[in-house]
C-alpha cells in the first residue's frame, strides 16, 4: 500500500459512490448483532436505518474504517461477508425495506469483526474506533441549522406553543427525533432554540432521562 494512513482513536448497493468511502460496523444495543456496510456518509446510513439510530445502535461499540477507494471498501465488505457467512442474519423488523442492505446483518460476529478491523489498523488505515465520537462531532457541526429549522417549522405550524404532539405530523416527528439526538449525545443547544421550542420538546421527548439543565 502506498503511504501510511493515519490512525484516529476517536471519534448503496450497485451505485457508484463519489468521495471518501467508509466501511462501517453498527452493533445493535444490547446484542451481538450488527450491520456491516459501506458508504460515503455513514450518517446518512444511520438515519436511513432508523430516525432514532442513537437508540437502535450502540454507538460506543460501532466503528468506521476509511478506504482509499470505493473498490477497496467493496473488496473488504465482500471478503468479510464471505468469511462470516455463517453469521448471516435477517435485518431487524424495525428497519424499513427502503434502507436497503438487508443481506449484510450479522449475529455473533462482533469479535471477528473487531479482529478484521484491527488487521486494517495495523496496515495503517484510518480507523474511527468510536462511532459515538464520530457522530457527535458530525451533528455538533449542524447545531447552527437548528434556528432555521425552527423558523421553517413555525411557518407551517405556528409558534411552538401551538404545535400539536409530535406524532401528529411527520415533520414534527423528525423535529423531536432530531432534538432527542442532541440530548442523547449530550450536546448543549439551549442557546439555539426558543423557550417555546424547548418546552415543546420537553413534552414530546421519548428519552427516559430528559434533563432541562442540558438546555
PDB file of C-alpha atoms in Angstrom:
ATOM      1  CA  UNK A   1       0.000   0.000   0.000  1.00  0.00           C
ATOM      2  CA  UNK A   2       1.338   3.424  -0.927  1.00  0.00           C
ATOM      3  CA  UNK A   3       2.000   5.619   2.077  1.00  0.00           C
ATOM      4  CA  UNK A   4       0.995   5.223   5.695  1.00  0.00           C
ATOM      5  CA  UNK A   5      -2.518   6.012   6.779  1.00  0.00           C
ATOM      6  CA  UNK A   6      -3.420   7.976   9.886  1.00  0.00           C
ATOM      7  CA  UNK A   7      -4.958   6.162  12.875  1.00  0.00           C
ATOM      8  CA  UNK A   8      -7.752   8.137  14.561  1.00  0.00           C
ATOM      9  CA  UNK A   9      -8.672   6.870  18.045  1.00  0.00           C
ATOM     10  CA  UNK A  10     -11.900   8.951  18.249  1.00  0.00           C
ATOM     11  CA  UNK A  11     -14.484   9.518  17.315  1.00  0.00           C
ATOM     12  CA  UNK A  12     -25.697   1.772  -1.695  1.00  0.00           C
ATOM     13  CA  UNK A  13     -25.636  -1.344  -3.406  1.00  0.00           C
ATOM     14  CA  UNK A  14     -24.839  -1.222  -7.096  1.00  0.00           C
ATOM     15  CA  UNK A  15     -24.426   2.555  -7.274  1.00  0.00           C
ATOM     16  CA  UNK A  16     -21.109   4.226  -7.817  1.00  0.00           C
ATOM     17  CA  UNK A  17     -20.032   6.342  -4.868  1.00  0.00           C
ATOM     18  CA  UNK A  18     -18.190   9.629  -5.036  1.00  0.00           C
ATOM     19  CA  UNK A  19     -15.701  10.880  -2.479  1.00  0.00           C
ATOM     20  CA  UNK A  20     -14.282   9.167   0.558  1.00  0.00           C
ATOM     21  CA  UNK A  21     -15.741   5.726   1.265  1.00  0.00           C
ATOM     22  CA  UNK A  22     -16.170   4.181   4.713  1.00  0.00           C
ATOM     23  CA  UNK A  23     -16.682   0.612   5.802  1.00  0.00           C
ATOM     24  CA  UNK A  24     -18.907   0.678   8.879  1.00  0.00           C
ATOM     25  CA  UNK A  25     -19.987  -1.755  11.581  1.00  0.00           C
ATOM     26  CA  UNK A  26     -23.127  -0.788  13.508  1.00  0.00           C
ATOM     27  CA  UNK A  27     -23.855  -3.044  16.512  1.00  0.00           C
ATOM     28  CA  UNK A  28     -27.395  -3.078  17.884  1.00  0.00           C
ATOM     29  CA  UNK A  29     -27.863  -2.044  21.509  1.00  0.00           C
ATOM     30  CA  UNK A  30     -27.604  -4.955  23.921  1.00  0.00           C
ATOM     31  CA  UNK A  31     -26.966  -7.631  21.267  1.00  0.00           C
ATOM     32  CA  UNK A  32     -24.110  -9.252  19.373  1.00  0.00           C
ATOM     33  CA  UNK A  33     -25.925  -8.282  16.194  1.00  0.00           C
ATOM     34  CA  UNK A  34     -24.536  -5.763  13.721  1.00  0.00           C
ATOM     35  CA  UNK A  35     -24.867  -4.150  10.317  1.00  0.00           C
ATOM     36  CA  UNK A  36     -21.841  -4.333   8.027  1.00  0.00           C
ATOM     37  CA  UNK A  37     -21.766  -1.972   5.079  1.00  0.00           C
ATOM     38  CA  UNK A  38     -20.030   0.753   3.122  1.00  0.00           C
ATOM     39  CA  UNK A  39     -20.973   4.302   2.207  1.00  0.00           C
ATOM     40  CA  UNK A  40     -19.631   7.774   1.593  1.00  0.00           C
ATOM     41  CA  UNK A  41     -21.627   9.168   4.527  1.00  0.00           C
ATOM     42  CA  UNK A  42     -22.291   6.767   7.423  1.00  0.00           C
ATOM     43  CA  UNK A  43     -24.549   9.421   8.960  1.00  0.00           C
ATOM     44  CA  UNK A  44     -26.989   9.038   6.074  1.00  0.00           C
ATOM     45  CA  UNK A  45     -26.967   5.278   6.536  1.00  0.00           C
ATOM     46  CA  UNK A  46     -27.601   5.521  10.283  1.00  0.00           C
ATOM     47  CA  UNK A  47     -30.606   7.760   9.720  1.00  0.00           C
ATOM     48  CA  UNK A  48     -31.914   5.512   6.931  1.00  0.00           C
ATOM     49  CA  UNK A  49     -31.951   2.526   9.281  1.00  0.00           C
ATOM     50  CA  UNK A  50     -33.779   4.473  11.990  1.00  0.00           C
ATOM     51  CA  UNK A  51     -34.527   8.143  12.729  1.00  0.00           C
ATOM     52  CA  UNK A  52     -33.677   7.164  16.316  1.00  0.00           C
ATOM     53  CA  UNK A  53     -30.405   5.500  15.341  1.00  0.00           C
ATOM     54  CA  UNK A  54     -28.907   6.503  18.697  1.00  0.00           C
ATOM     55  CA  UNK A  55     -31.304   4.058  20.378  1.00  0.00           C
ATOM     56  CA  UNK A  56     -31.129   1.244  17.804  1.00  0.00           C
ATOM     57  CA  UNK A  57     -27.332   1.155  17.593  1.00  0.00           C
ATOM     58  CA  UNK A  58     -24.647   1.038  20.280  1.00  0.00           C
ATOM     59  CA  UNK A  59     -22.611   3.980  19.022  1.00  0.00           C
ATOM     60  CA  UNK A  60     -19.886   3.400  21.600  1.00  0.00           C
ATOM     61  CA  UNK A  61     -19.229  -0.054  20.138  1.00  0.00           C
ATOM     62  CA  UNK A  62     -19.643   0.930  16.488  1.00  0.00           C
ATOM     63  CA  UNK A  63     -16.711   1.930  14.298  1.00  0.00           C
ATOM     64  CA  UNK A  64     -15.571   3.043  10.843  1.00  0.00           C
ATOM     65  CA  UNK A  65     -12.591   2.384   8.592  1.00  0.00           C
ATOM     66  CA  UNK A  66     -11.698   4.781   5.788  1.00  0.00           C
ATOM     67  CA  UNK A  67     -10.854   3.144   2.469  1.00  0.00           C
ATOM     68  CA  UNK A  68      -8.630   4.731  -0.140  1.00  0.00           C
ATOM     69  CA  UNK A  69     -11.134   3.895  -2.901  1.00  0.00           C
ATOM     70  CA  UNK A  70     -14.692   2.647  -3.253  1.00  0.00           C
ATOM     71  CA  UNK A  71     -13.329  -0.503  -4.881  1.00  0.00           C
ATOM     72  CA  UNK A  72     -11.158  -1.165  -1.850  1.00  0.00           C
ATOM     73  CA  UNK A  73     -14.104  -0.744   0.539  1.00  0.00           C
ATOM     74  CA  UNK A  74     -16.277  -3.048  -1.561  1.00  0.00           C
ATOM     75  CA  UNK A  75     -13.493  -5.601  -1.563  1.00  0.00           C
ATOM     76  CA  UNK A  76     -13.337  -5.599   2.235  1.00  0.00           C
ATOM     77  CA  UNK A  77     -17.108  -5.870   2.526  1.00  0.00           C
ATOM     78  CA  UNK A  78     -17.348  -8.754   0.058  1.00  0.00           C
ATOM     79  CA  UNK A  79     -14.468 -10.647   1.657  1.00  0.00           C
ATOM     80  CA  UNK A  80     -15.819 -10.184   5.170  1.00  0.00           C
ATOM     81  CA  UNK A  81     -19.344 -11.255   4.185  1.00  0.00           C
ATOM     82  CA  UNK A  82     -17.956 -14.454   2.684  1.00  0.00           C
ATOM     83  CA  UNK A  83     -15.744 -15.099   5.675  1.00  0.00           C
ATOM     84  CA  UNK A  84     -18.617 -14.509   8.102  1.00  0.00           C
ATOM     85  CA  UNK A  85     -21.473 -16.057   6.106  1.00  0.00           C
ATOM     86  CA  UNK A  86     -22.231 -18.453   8.964  1.00  0.00           C
ATOM     87  CA  UNK A  87     -23.222 -15.364  10.992  1.00  0.00           C
ATOM     88  CA  UNK A  88     -25.682 -14.026   8.379  1.00  0.00           C
ATOM     89  CA  UNK A  89     -28.953 -12.876   9.935  1.00  0.00           C
ATOM     90  CA  UNK A  90     -32.122 -11.073   8.842  1.00  0.00           C
ATOM     91  CA  UNK A  91     -32.430  -7.335   9.310  1.00  0.00           C
ATOM     92  CA  UNK A  92     -34.379  -6.111  12.364  1.00  0.00           C
ATOM     93  CA  UNK A  93     -38.100  -5.785  11.693  1.00  0.00           C
ATOM     94  CA  UNK A  94     -37.917  -2.114  12.647  1.00  0.00           C
ATOM     95  CA  UNK A  95     -35.529  -1.291   9.786  1.00  0.00           C
ATOM     96  CA  UNK A  96     -37.505  -0.115   6.726  1.00  0.00           C
ATOM     97  CA  UNK A  97     -37.026  -2.061   3.494  1.00  0.00           C
ATOM     98  CA  UNK A  98     -36.183   1.163   1.657  1.00  0.00           C
ATOM     99  CA  UNK A  99     -32.987   1.442   3.740  1.00  0.00           C
ATOM    100  CA  UNK A 100     -31.509  -1.460   1.756  1.00  0.00           C
ATOM    101  CA  UNK A 101     -28.567  -3.585   2.865  1.00  0.00           C
ATOM    102  CA  UNK A 102     -30.738  -6.442   4.127  1.00  0.00           C
ATOM    103  CA  UNK A 103     -28.111  -9.077   3.296  1.00  0.00           C
ATOM    104  CA  UNK A 104     -25.412  -7.535   5.470  1.00  0.00           C
ATOM    105  CA  UNK A 105     -26.615  -8.170   9.016  1.00  0.00           C
ATOM    106  CA  UNK A 106     -24.532 -10.470  11.192  1.00  0.00           C
ATOM    107  CA  UNK A 107     -25.238 -12.162  14.522  1.00  0.00           C
ATOM    108  CA  UNK A 108     -22.481 -13.324  16.867  1.00  0.00           C
ATOM    109  CA  UNK A 109     -19.685 -11.810  14.762  1.00  0.00           C
ATOM    110  CA  UNK A 110     -18.544  -8.755  16.732  1.00  0.00           C
ATOM    111  CA  UNK A 111     -15.318 -10.353  17.983  1.00  0.00           C
ATOM    112  CA  UNK A 112     -14.336 -11.492  14.499  1.00  0.00           C
ATOM    113  CA  UNK A 113     -15.245  -8.133  13.006  1.00  0.00           C
ATOM    114  CA  UNK A 114     -13.047  -6.482  15.623  1.00  0.00           C
ATOM    115  CA  UNK A 115     -10.127  -8.682  14.630  1.00  0.00           C
ATOM    116  CA  UNK A 116     -10.613  -7.800  10.961  1.00  0.00           C
ATOM    117  CA  UNK A 117     -10.689  -4.109  11.867  1.00  0.00           C
ATOM    118  CA  UNK A 118      -7.518  -4.458  13.931  1.00  0.00           C
ATOM    119  CA  UNK A 119      -5.764  -6.043  10.958  1.00  0.00           C
ATOM    120  CA  UNK A 120      -6.602  -2.999   8.828  1.00  0.00           C
ATOM    121  CA  UNK A 121      -5.452  -0.705  11.619  1.00  0.00           C
ATOM    122  CA  UNK A 122      -2.086  -2.473  11.698  1.00  0.00           C
ATOM    123  CA  UNK A 123      -1.801  -1.818   7.972  1.00  0.00           C
ATOM    124  CA  UNK A 124      -2.140   1.892   8.679  1.00  0.00           C
ATOM    125  CA  UNK A 125      -5.709   2.600   7.617  1.00  0.00           C
ATOM    126  CA  UNK A 126      -7.649   5.391   9.301  1.00  0.00           C
ATOM    127  CA  UNK A 127      -9.841   3.785  11.950  1.00  0.00           C
ATOM    128  CA  UNK A 128     -12.542   5.690  13.849  1.00  0.00           C
ATOM    129  CA  UNK A 129     -12.771   3.385  16.829  1.00  0.00           C
ATOM    130  CA  UNK A 130     -15.752   5.139  18.427  1.00  0.00           C
ATOM    131  CA  UNK A 131     -18.745   5.789  16.218  1.00  0.00           C
ATOM    132  CA  UNK A 132     -20.207   7.761  19.127  1.00  0.00           C
ATOM    133  CA  UNK A 133     -17.404  10.324  18.896  1.00  0.00           C
ATOM    134  CA  UNK A 134     -17.681  10.497  15.114  1.00  0.00           C
ATOM    135  CA  UNK A 135     -21.468  11.011  15.170  1.00  0.00           C
ATOM    136  CA  UNK A 136     -21.245  13.533  17.996  1.00  0.00           C
ATOM    137  CA  UNK A 137     -18.779  15.611  16.001  1.00  0.00           C
ATOM    138  CA  UNK A 138     -20.953  15.413  12.888  1.00  0.00           C
ATOM    139  CA  UNK A 139     -24.193  16.567  14.472  1.00  0.00           C
ATOM    140  CA  UNK A 140     -22.365  19.160  16.546  1.00  0.00           C
ATOM    141  CA  UNK A 141     -21.433  20.816  13.264  1.00  0.00           C
ATOM    142  CA  UNK A 142     -25.137  21.054  12.401  1.00  0.00           C
ATOM    143  CA  UNK A 143     -26.259  22.860  15.534  1.00  0.00           C
ATOM    144  CA  UNK A 144     -26.286  26.243  13.830  1.00  0.00           C
ATOM    145  CA  UNK A 145     -29.027  24.954  11.498  1.00  0.00           C
ATOM    146  CA  UNK A 146     -31.467  24.464  14.370  1.00  0.00           C
ATOM    147  CA  UNK A 147     -32.667  28.068  14.375  1.00  0.00           C
ATOM    148  CA  UNK A 148     -33.551  27.921  10.685  1.00  0.00           C
ATOM    149  CA  UNK A 149     -35.260  24.549  11.211  1.00  0.00           C
ATOM    150  CA  UNK A 150     -37.397  26.072  13.962  1.00  0.00           C
ATOM    151  CA  UNK A 151     -38.236  29.017  11.718  1.00  0.00           C
ATOM    152  CA  UNK A 152     -39.273  26.697   8.890  1.00  0.00           C
ATOM    153  CA  UNK A 153     -41.487  24.654  11.213  1.00  0.00           C
ATOM    154  CA  UNK A 154     -43.023  27.822  12.621  1.00  0.00           C
ATOM    155  CA  UNK A 155     -44.058  28.916   9.140  1.00  0.00           C
ATOM    156  CA  UNK A 156     -46.031  25.697   8.788  1.00  0.00           C
ATOM    157  CA  UNK A 157     -47.374  25.086  12.292  1.00  0.00           C
ATOM    158  CA  UNK A 158     -47.293  28.452  14.032  1.00  0.00           C
ATOM    159  CA  UNK A 159     -45.216  29.125  17.121  1.00  0.00           C
ATOM    160  CA  UNK A 160     -44.019  26.022  19.023  1.00  0.00           C
ATOM    161  CA  UNK A 161     -46.516  26.702  21.814  1.00  0.00           C
ATOM    162  CA  UNK A 162     -49.247  25.987  19.233  1.00  0.00           C
ATOM    163  CA  UNK A 163     -47.716  22.798  17.870  1.00  0.00           C
ATOM    164  CA  UNK A 164     -49.607  19.547  18.396  1.00  0.00           C
ATOM    165  CA  UNK A 165     -47.917  16.416  19.699  1.00  0.00           C
ATOM    166  CA  UNK A 166     -45.028  15.165  17.590  1.00  0.00           C
ATOM    167  CA  UNK A 167     -46.997  12.119  16.435  1.00  0.00           C
ATOM    168  CA  UNK A 168     -49.462  14.414  14.639  1.00  0.00           C
ATOM    169  CA  UNK A 169     -47.154  15.122  11.694  1.00  0.00           C
ATOM    170  CA  UNK A 170     -44.041  13.522  10.121  1.00  0.00           C
ATOM    171  CA  UNK A 171     -42.260  16.868  10.181  1.00  0.00           C
ATOM    172  CA  UNK A 172     -42.770  17.178  13.923  1.00  0.00           C
ATOM    173  CA  UNK A 173     -41.612  13.598  14.425  1.00  0.00           C
ATOM    174  CA  UNK A 174     -38.385  14.486  12.620  1.00  0.00           C
ATOM    175  CA  UNK A 175     -38.014  17.564  14.804  1.00  0.00           C
ATOM    176  CA  UNK A 176     -38.489  15.547  18.013  1.00  0.00           C
ATOM    177  CA  UNK A 177     -36.135  12.760  16.958  1.00  0.00           C
ATOM    178  CA  UNK A 178     -33.505  15.247  15.826  1.00  0.00           C
ATOM    179  CA  UNK A 179     -33.641  17.167  19.104  1.00  0.00           C
ATOM    180  CA  UNK A 180     -33.558  13.922  21.071  1.00  0.00           C
ATOM    181  CA  UNK A 181     -30.319  13.072  19.249  1.00  0.00           C
ATOM    182  CA  UNK A 182     -28.610  16.150  20.688  1.00  0.00           C
ATOM    183  CA  UNK A 183     -29.755  15.301  24.195  1.00  0.00           C
ATOM    184  CA  UNK A 184     -28.810  11.624  23.833  1.00  0.00           C
ATOM    185  CA  UNK A 185     -25.331  12.627  22.685  1.00  0.00           C
ATOM    186  CA  UNK A 186     -25.071  15.281  25.423  1.00  0.00           C
ATOM    187  CA  UNK A 187     -24.689  18.235  23.085  1.00  0.00           C
ATOM    188  CA  UNK A 188     -25.948  21.529  24.582  1.00  0.00           C
ATOM    189  CA  UNK A 189     -28.202  23.537  22.273  1.00  0.00           C
ATOM    190  CA  UNK A 190     -30.056  25.723  24.778  1.00  0.00           C
ATOM    191  CA  UNK A 191     -28.784  28.944  23.221  1.00  0.00           C
ATOM    192  CA  UNK A 192     -30.019  27.966  19.762  1.00  0.00           C
ATOM    193  CA  UNK A 193     -33.698  27.261  20.487  1.00  0.00           C
ATOM    194  CA  UNK A 194     -36.550  29.421  21.684  1.00  0.00           C
ATOM    195  CA  UNK A 195     -38.005  28.797  25.133  1.00  0.00           C
ATOM    196  CA  UNK A 196     -41.233  27.656  23.438  1.00  0.00           C
ATOM    197  CA  UNK A 197     -39.443  25.003  21.382  1.00  0.00           C
ATOM    198  CA  UNK A 198     -37.554  23.783  24.432  1.00  0.00           C
ATOM    199  CA  UNK A 199     -40.870  23.402  26.256  1.00  0.00           C
ATOM    200  CA  UNK A 200     -42.456  21.566  23.303  1.00  0.00           C
ATOM    201  CA  UNK A 201     -39.525  19.185  23.139  1.00  0.00           C
ATOM    202  CA  UNK A 202     -39.666  18.529  26.875  1.00  0.00           C
ATOM    203  CA  UNK A 203     -43.313  17.480  26.465  1.00  0.00           C
ATOM    204  CA  UNK A 204     -42.624  15.251  23.449  1.00  0.00           C
ATOM    205  CA  UNK A 205     -39.198  13.732  24.063  1.00  0.00           C
ATOM    206  CA  UNK A 206     -39.062   9.933  24.240  1.00  0.00           C
ATOM    207  CA  UNK A 207     -35.865   9.900  26.270  1.00  0.00           C
ATOM    208  CA  UNK A 208     -36.246   8.377  29.715  1.00  0.00           C
ATOM    209  CA  UNK A 209     -33.844  10.835  31.314  1.00  0.00           C
ATOM    210  CA  UNK A 210     -34.710  14.185  29.796  1.00  0.00           C
ATOM    211  CA  UNK A 211     -32.913  16.927  31.717  1.00  0.00           C
ATOM    212  CA  UNK A 212     -33.849  20.560  31.163  1.00  0.00           C
ATOM    213  CA  UNK A 213     -30.497  21.721  32.537  1.00  0.00           C
ATOM    214  CA  UNK A 214     -28.881  20.499  29.320  1.00  0.00           C
ATOM    215  CA  UNK A 215     -30.850  23.174  27.506  1.00  0.00           C
TER     216      UNK A 215
END
